[in-house]
Amino acid sequence: GVPWYAMELLEGHTLKKVIEQLWGGSLRASQLSRASTTMRASPEDARGGQEPRSQPVLPARPLLELLLRLCAPLAYLHGCGLVHQDLKPGNIFIQRDGRVVLGDFGVAAEFGGAYGREVLKVDARGMGTALYMAPEQSRGDFVDARADLYSLGCILYECVTGFPPFIGSTSRAILRRHLQEPVNPPSQLLGEPLPERLEWLILKLLEKRPEDRLGYAADVARVLSELGVEDRTPARLPRPRI
């Protein structure tokens, strides 16, 4: 005689836990100390007897594969005219079969979606999580899907370096850094070179102005695929509404 509803049971871990496990273990101990300094000689170098040129190794590949899988449901969400507004590792679930599920739509809202970049007024200043919040969202300005892409850039930065792009002792301090401070390139934090295209992608997503970022989650997936990141799960997702 009381209202109730059923929800899907998600069995697995959050991306937050996966990041903590990888960066607290073998990834930090071995990949950063050895893999990123791997030298690979090109055929021209081998024939010419020159010193082999250093080729930056793609870091944190297992995490990048998970983010590539996230791009499809995120693109679907945006295609339906919705913006999540609280995209963070704790709201991304990795099921036992490897499927990535985007959850916690408590502050999600509607925008123009497939019909263009119409605007959405945020109802309350500061909705979301400071570590991953887009500048326009923290100001209480109009937001669209590109606010989620900024958050995706923060997550990508954390997957590659082990840390979010901006940290601080208080939420206010973190938000101020998102608003005012340029982000340190991830290669500087690592002290090792990154593939140029990967660093470009991260910094492009973390542009302060929405119009300077990539426009769609599919663009992020395309760049990750160009870098050699593979999606090892079959794509059986519905098409977004138009």
mmCIF file of C-alpha atoms in Angstrom:
data_model
loop_
_atom_site.group_PDB
_atom_site.id
_atom_site.type_symbol
_atom_site.label_atom_id
_atom_site.label_comp_id
_atom_site.label_asym_id
_atom_site.label_seq_id
_atom_site.Cartn_x
_atom_site.Cartn_y
_atom_site.Cartn_z
ATOM 1 C CA GLY A 1 0.000 0.000 0.000
ATOM 2 C CA VAL A 2 2.998 2.349 -0.232
ATOM 3 C CA PRO A 3 4.833 3.659 -3.320
ATOM 4 C CA TRP A 4 7.920 1.699 -4.393
ATOM 5 C CA TYR A 5 10.146 1.238 -7.418
ATOM 6 C CA ALA A 6 12.771 -1.269 -8.538
ATOM 7 C CA MET A 7 16.294 -0.344 -9.609
ATOM 8 C CA GLU A 8 18.943 -2.272 -11.498
ATOM 9 C CA LEU A 9 21.493 -3.947 -9.219
ATOM 10 C CA LEU A 10 25.004 -2.887 -10.231
ATOM 11 C CA GLU A 11 27.692 -5.361 -9.230
ATOM 12 C CA GLY A 12 31.273 -4.194 -9.524
ATOM 13 C CA HIS A 13 33.216 -1.072 -8.544
ATOM 14 C CA THR A 14 33.146 2.644 -9.149
ATOM 15 C CA LEU A 15 35.767 4.242 -11.365
ATOM 16 C CA LYS A 16 36.961 6.057 -8.226
ATOM 17 C CA LYS A 17 37.920 2.750 -6.637
ATOM 18 C CA VAL A 18 39.581 1.507 -9.823
ATOM 19 C CA ILE A 19 41.680 4.687 -10.045
ATOM 20 C CA GLU A 20 42.700 4.349 -6.395
ATOM 21 C CA GLN A 21 43.638 0.698 -6.856
ATOM 22 C CA LEU A 22 45.709 1.279 -9.984
ATOM 23 C CA TRP A 23 47.471 4.424 -8.808
ATOM 24 C CA GLY A 24 48.082 2.953 -5.371
ATOM 25 C CA GLY A 25 49.674 -0.158 -6.827
ATOM 26 C CA SER A 26 51.368 -1.287 -9.983
ATOM 27 C CA LEU A 27 50.548 1.736 -12.140
ATOM 28 C CA ARG A 28 52.478 4.219 -10.040
ATOM 29 C CA ALA A 29 55.236 1.775 -9.159
ATOM 30 C CA SER A 30 55.982 0.364 -12.589
ATOM 31 C CA GLN A 31 54.293 2.220 -15.430
ATOM 32 C CA LEU A 32 55.558 5.670 -14.537
ATOM 33 C CA SER A 33 59.046 4.486 -13.653
ATOM 34 C CA ARG A 34 59.564 2.129 -16.587
ATOM 35 C CA ALA A 35 56.931 2.183 -19.309
ATOM 36 C CA SER A 36 56.994 5.937 -19.852
ATOM 37 C CA THR A 37 60.751 5.784 -20.441
ATOM 38 C CA THR A 38 60.595 2.890 -22.895
ATOM 39 C CA MET A 39 62.655 3.563 -25.987
ATOM 40 C CA ARG A 40 61.410 2.364 -29.328
ATOM 41 C CA ALA A 41 63.566 2.685 -32.403
ATOM 42 C CA SER A 42 62.036 3.507 -35.753
ATOM 43 C CA PRO A 43 63.204 1.523 -38.816
ATOM 44 C CA GLU A 44 64.963 4.647 -40.114
ATOM 45 C CA ASP A 45 66.919 5.009 -36.890
ATOM 46 C CA ALA A 46 67.891 1.348 -36.944
ATOM 47 C CA ARG A 47 69.179 1.543 -40.516
ATOM 48 C CA GLY A 48 70.990 4.786 -39.938
ATOM 49 C CA GLY A 49 72.679 3.676 -36.759
ATOM 50 C CA GLN A 50 71.302 6.682 -34.876
ATOM 51 C CA GLU A 51 70.216 6.763 -31.261
ATOM 52 C CA PRO A 52 66.631 5.496 -30.964
ATOM 53 C CA ARG A 53 64.080 8.236 -30.419
ATOM 54 C CA SER A 54 61.986 8.224 -27.289
ATOM 55 C CA GLN A 55 58.312 7.525 -27.965
ATOM 56 C CA PRO A 56 56.064 8.560 -25.062
ATOM 57 C CA VAL A 57 54.055 5.569 -23.940
ATOM 58 C CA LEU A 58 50.309 5.892 -23.491
ATOM 59 C CA PRO A 59 49.864 5.942 -19.696
ATOM 60 C CA ALA A 60 47.121 4.293 -17.655
ATOM 61 C CA ARG A 61 45.752 2.406 -20.647
ATOM 62 C CA PRO A 62 43.199 0.362 -18.602
ATOM 63 C CA LEU A 63 41.699 3.612 -17.281
ATOM 64 C CA LEU A 64 41.646 5.191 -20.736
ATOM 65 C CA GLU A 65 39.766 2.157 -22.046
ATOM 66 C CA LEU A 66 37.124 2.680 -19.371
ATOM 67 C CA LEU A 67 36.766 6.349 -20.318
ATOM 68 C CA LEU A 68 36.386 5.391 -23.959
ATOM 69 C CA ARG A 69 33.487 3.126 -22.953
ATOM 70 C CA LEU A 70 31.981 5.994 -20.956
ATOM 71 C CA CYS A 71 31.794 8.202 -24.043
ATOM 72 C CA ALA A 72 28.919 6.194 -25.570
ATOM 73 C CA PRO A 73 26.457 6.511 -22.668
ATOM 74 C CA LEU A 74 27.505 10.140 -22.193
ATOM 75 C CA ALA A 75 26.853 10.867 -25.861
ATOM 76 C CA TYR A 76 23.473 9.134 -25.536
ATOM 77 C CA LEU A 77 22.611 11.274 -22.508
ATOM 78 C CA HIS A 78 23.515 14.483 -24.331
ATOM 79 C CA GLY A 79 21.673 13.332 -27.449
ATOM 80 C CA CYS A 80 18.555 13.002 -25.304
ATOM 81 C CA GLY A 81 18.940 16.643 -24.292
ATOM 82 C CA LEU A 82 20.236 16.013 -20.763
ATOM 83 C CA VAL A 83 23.309 17.236 -18.927
ATOM 84 C CA HIS A 84 24.501 15.201 -15.929
ATOM 85 C CA GLN A 85 26.079 18.090 -13.947
ATOM 86 C CA ASP A 86 27.847 15.801 -11.460
ATOM 87 C CA LEU A 87 30.116 13.656 -13.602
ATOM 88 C CA LYS A 88 32.864 12.222 -11.382
ATOM 89 C CA PRO A 89 34.620 8.868 -10.789
ATOM 90 C CA GLY A 90 32.302 8.037 -7.888
ATOM 91 C CA ASN A 91 29.260 8.207 -10.193
ATOM 92 C CA ILE A 92 30.735 5.929 -12.866
ATOM 93 C CA PHE A 93 30.204 2.222 -12.233
ATOM 94 C CA ILE A 94 32.287 -0.560 -13.759
ATOM 95 C CA GLN A 95 30.290 -3.771 -13.851
ATOM 96 C CA ARG A 96 31.883 -7.198 -13.562
ATOM 97 C CA ASP A 97 31.518 -7.774 -17.302
ATOM 98 C CA GLY A 98 33.367 -4.520 -18.009
ATOM 99 C CA ARG A 99 30.323 -2.454 -18.932
ATOM 100 C CA VAL A 100 30.451 1.179 -17.853
ATOM 101 C CA VAL A 101 27.289 2.587 -16.293
ATOM 102 C CA LEU A 102 26.711 6.276 -15.591
ATOM 103 C CA GLY A 103 24.699 6.801 -12.415
ATOM 104 C CA ASP A 104 23.417 9.352 -9.899
ATOM 105 C CA PHE A 105 21.242 11.745 -11.872
ATOM 106 C CA GLY A 106 20.202 13.726 -8.803
ATOM 107 C CA VAL A 107 21.165 17.090 -10.302
ATOM 108 C CA ALA A 108 20.778 16.233 -13.995
ATOM 109 C CA ALA A 109 18.784 18.716 -16.049
ATOM 110 C CA GLU A 110 17.489 19.264 -19.554
ATOM 111 C CA PHE A 111 18.994 21.424 -22.281
ATOM 112 C CA GLY A 112 18.629 21.808 -26.032
ATOM 113 C CA GLY A 113 20.500 18.588 -26.822
ATOM 114 C CA ALA A 114 20.291 17.463 -30.414
ATOM 115 C CA TYR A 115 18.581 20.681 -31.506
ATOM 116 C CA GLY A 116 21.601 22.862 -30.801
ATOM 117 C CA ARG A 117 23.441 24.545 -27.959
ATOM 118 C CA GLU A 118 20.463 26.183 -26.287
ATOM 119 C CA VAL A 119 21.106 27.181 -22.721
ATOM 120 C CA LEU A 120 20.007 25.866 -19.376
ATOM 121 C CA LYS A 121 19.805 27.984 -16.234
ATOM 122 C CA VAL A 122 21.338 26.266 -13.238
ATOM 123 C CA ASP A 123 18.840 26.403 -10.387
ATOM 124 C CA ALA A 124 21.374 26.643 -7.557
ATOM 125 C CA ARG A 125 24.933 27.908 -7.488
ATOM 126 C CA GLY A 126 27.481 25.205 -6.826
ATOM 127 C CA MET A 127 25.441 22.153 -7.806
ATOM 128 C CA GLY A 128 27.875 19.300 -8.390
ATOM 129 C CA THR A 129 31.282 18.344 -6.998
ATOM 130 C CA ALA A 130 34.005 20.981 -6.719
ATOM 131 C CA LEU A 131 36.878 18.782 -7.938
ATOM 132 C CA TYR A 132 35.150 18.183 -11.270
ATOM 133 C CA MET A 133 32.900 21.211 -11.756
ATOM 134 C CA ALA A 134 33.027 23.354 -14.874
ATOM 135 C CA PRO A 135 33.671 27.086 -14.337
ATOM 136 C CA GLU A 136 30.312 28.147 -15.790
ATOM 137 C CA GLN A 137 28.517 25.675 -13.545
ATOM 138 C CA SER A 138 30.171 26.921 -10.360
ATOM 139 C CA ARG A 139 29.206 30.494 -11.272
ATOM 140 C CA GLY A 140 25.579 29.465 -11.699
ATOM 141 C CA ASP A 141 25.725 30.436 -15.380
ATOM 142 C CA PHE A 142 24.031 28.765 -18.300
ATOM 143 C CA VAL A 143 25.358 25.280 -18.994
ATOM 144 C CA ASP A 144 24.995 22.605 -21.643
ATOM 145 C CA ALA A 145 26.718 19.307 -22.458
ATOM 146 C CA ARG A 146 30.115 20.993 -22.550
ATOM 147 C CA ALA A 147 29.999 21.325 -18.763
ATOM 148 C CA ASP A 148 29.987 17.520 -18.616
ATOM 149 C CA LEU A 149 32.901 17.449 -21.063
ATOM 150 C CA TYR A 150 34.891 19.697 -18.725
ATOM 151 C CA SER A 151 34.190 17.214 -15.931
ATOM 152 C CA LEU A 152 35.274 14.424 -18.273
ATOM 153 C CA GLY A 153 38.525 16.316 -18.809
ATOM 154 C CA CYS A 154 39.058 16.451 -15.051
ATOM 155 C CA ILE A 155 38.525 12.701 -14.844
ATOM 156 C CA LEU A 156 40.869 12.084 -17.767
ATOM 157 C CA TYR A 157 43.519 14.243 -16.069
ATOM 158 C CA GLU A 158 43.137 12.192 -12.892
ATOM 159 C CA CYS A 159 43.346 8.890 -14.770
ATOM 160 C CA VAL A 160 46.614 9.957 -16.403
ATOM 161 C CA THR A 161 48.295 11.604 -13.404
ATOM 162 C CA GLY A 162 46.615 10.141 -10.321
ATOM 163 C CA PHE A 163 45.342 13.577 -9.229
ATOM 164 C CA PRO A 164 42.483 15.905 -10.245
ATOM 165 C CA PRO A 165 43.654 19.042 -12.084
ATOM 166 C CA PHE A 166 42.848 21.354 -9.162
ATOM 167 C CA ILE A 167 42.974 20.533 -5.470
ATOM 168 C CA GLY A 168 42.685 22.652 -2.350
ATOM 169 C CA SER A 169 41.870 22.668 1.334
ATOM 170 C CA THR A 170 38.285 23.857 0.810
ATOM 171 C CA SER A 171 35.637 23.604 -1.902
ATOM 172 C CA ARG A 172 35.748 27.378 -2.312
ATOM 173 C CA ALA A 173 39.490 27.292 -2.973
ATOM 174 C CA ILE A 174 39.100 24.504 -5.522
ATOM 175 C CA LEU A 175 36.308 26.324 -7.350
ATOM 176 C CA ARG A 176 38.381 29.504 -7.454
ATOM 177 C CA ARG A 177 41.216 27.598 -9.104
ATOM 178 C CA HIS A 178 38.824 26.161 -11.702
ATOM 179 C CA LEU A 179 37.653 29.682 -12.443
ATOM 180 C CA GLN A 180 40.938 31.563 -12.456
ATOM 181 C CA GLU A 181 44.055 29.397 -12.708
ATOM 182 C CA PRO A 182 45.469 27.723 -15.806
ATOM 183 C CA VAL A 183 45.855 23.998 -15.427
ATOM 184 C CA ASN A 184 49.334 22.525 -15.259
ATOM 185 C CA PRO A 185 49.922 20.262 -18.266
ATOM 186 C CA PRO A 186 49.781 16.658 -17.066
ATOM 187 C CA SER A 187 53.249 15.957 -18.447
ATOM 188 C CA GLN A 188 54.656 18.534 -16.013
ATOM 189 C CA LEU A 189 53.003 16.803 -13.084
ATOM 190 C CA LEU A 190 54.329 13.422 -14.196
ATOM 191 C CA GLY A 191 57.779 14.700 -15.052
ATOM 192 C CA GLU A 192 57.584 12.508 -18.173
ATOM 193 C CA PRO A 193 56.444 13.194 -21.738
ATOM 194 C CA LEU A 194 52.951 12.241 -22.812
ATOM 195 C CA PRO A 195 51.722 11.596 -26.343
ATOM 196 C CA GLU A 196 51.089 15.077 -27.700
ATOM 197 C CA ARG A 197 47.584 14.250 -28.857
ATOM 198 C CA LEU A 198 46.614 12.972 -25.398
ATOM 199 C CA GLU A 199 47.892 16.099 -23.671
ATOM 200 C CA TRP A 200 46.113 18.244 -26.268
ATOM 201 C CA LEU A 201 42.855 16.389 -25.578
ATOM 202 C CA ILE A 202 43.089 16.879 -21.813
ATOM 203 C CA LEU A 203 43.915 20.577 -22.049
ATOM 204 C CA LYS A 204 41.236 21.154 -24.701
ATOM 205 C CA LEU A 205 38.559 19.675 -22.437
ATOM 206 C CA LEU A 206 39.759 21.856 -19.552
ATOM 207 C CA GLU A 207 39.412 25.162 -21.372
ATOM 208 C CA LYS A 208 37.721 27.761 -19.173
ATOM 209 C CA ARG A 209 35.255 28.865 -21.853
ATOM 210 C CA PRO A 210 32.753 26.264 -23.104
ATOM 211 C CA GLU A 211 33.129 27.440 -26.687
ATOM 212 C CA ASP A 212 36.845 26.592 -26.608
ATOM 213 C CA ARG A 213 36.296 22.942 -25.638
ATOM 214 C CA LEU A 214 35.450 19.943 -27.745
ATOM 215 C CA GLY A 215 31.731 19.887 -28.386
ATOM 216 C CA TYR A 216 30.713 16.250 -28.127
ATOM 217 C CA ALA A 217 31.583 13.081 -26.221
ATOM 218 C CA ALA A 218 31.961 11.366 -29.594
ATOM 219 C CA ASP A 219 34.867 13.744 -30.327
ATOM 220 C CA VAL A 220 36.625 12.518 -27.183
ATOM 221 C CA ALA A 221 36.045 8.893 -28.185
ATOM 222 C CA ARG A 222 37.467 9.579 -31.632
ATOM 223 C CA VAL A 223 40.697 11.068 -30.272
ATOM 224 C CA LEU A 224 41.154 8.225 -27.775
ATOM 225 C CA SER A 225 40.654 5.730 -30.582
ATOM 226 C CA GLU A 226 43.226 7.556 -32.715
ATOM 227 C CA LEU A 227 45.666 7.146 -29.819
ATOM 228 C CA GLY A 228 45.203 3.382 -29.963
ATOM 229 C CA VAL A 229 42.807 3.015 -27.024
ATOM 230 C CA GLU A 230 40.450 0.108 -27.692
ATOM 231 C CA ASP A 231 36.895 -0.518 -26.553
ATOM 232 C CA ARG A 232 36.856 -4.211 -25.728
ATOM 233 C CA THR A 233 33.135 -4.402 -24.981
ATOM 234 C CA PRO A 234 30.519 -4.903 -27.724
ATOM 235 C CA ALA A 235 28.556 -1.762 -28.546
ATOM 236 C CA ARG A 236 24.867 -2.571 -28.077
ATOM 237 C CA LEU A 237 23.527 0.762 -26.982
ATOM 238 C CA PRO A 238 20.332 2.408 -28.233
ATOM 239 C CA ARG A 239 20.630 5.444 -30.434
ATOM 240 C CA PRO A 240 19.890 8.804 -28.811
ATOM 241 C CA ARG A 241 16.549 10.425 -29.505
ATOM 242 C CA ILE A 242 16.564 13.219 -32.060
#
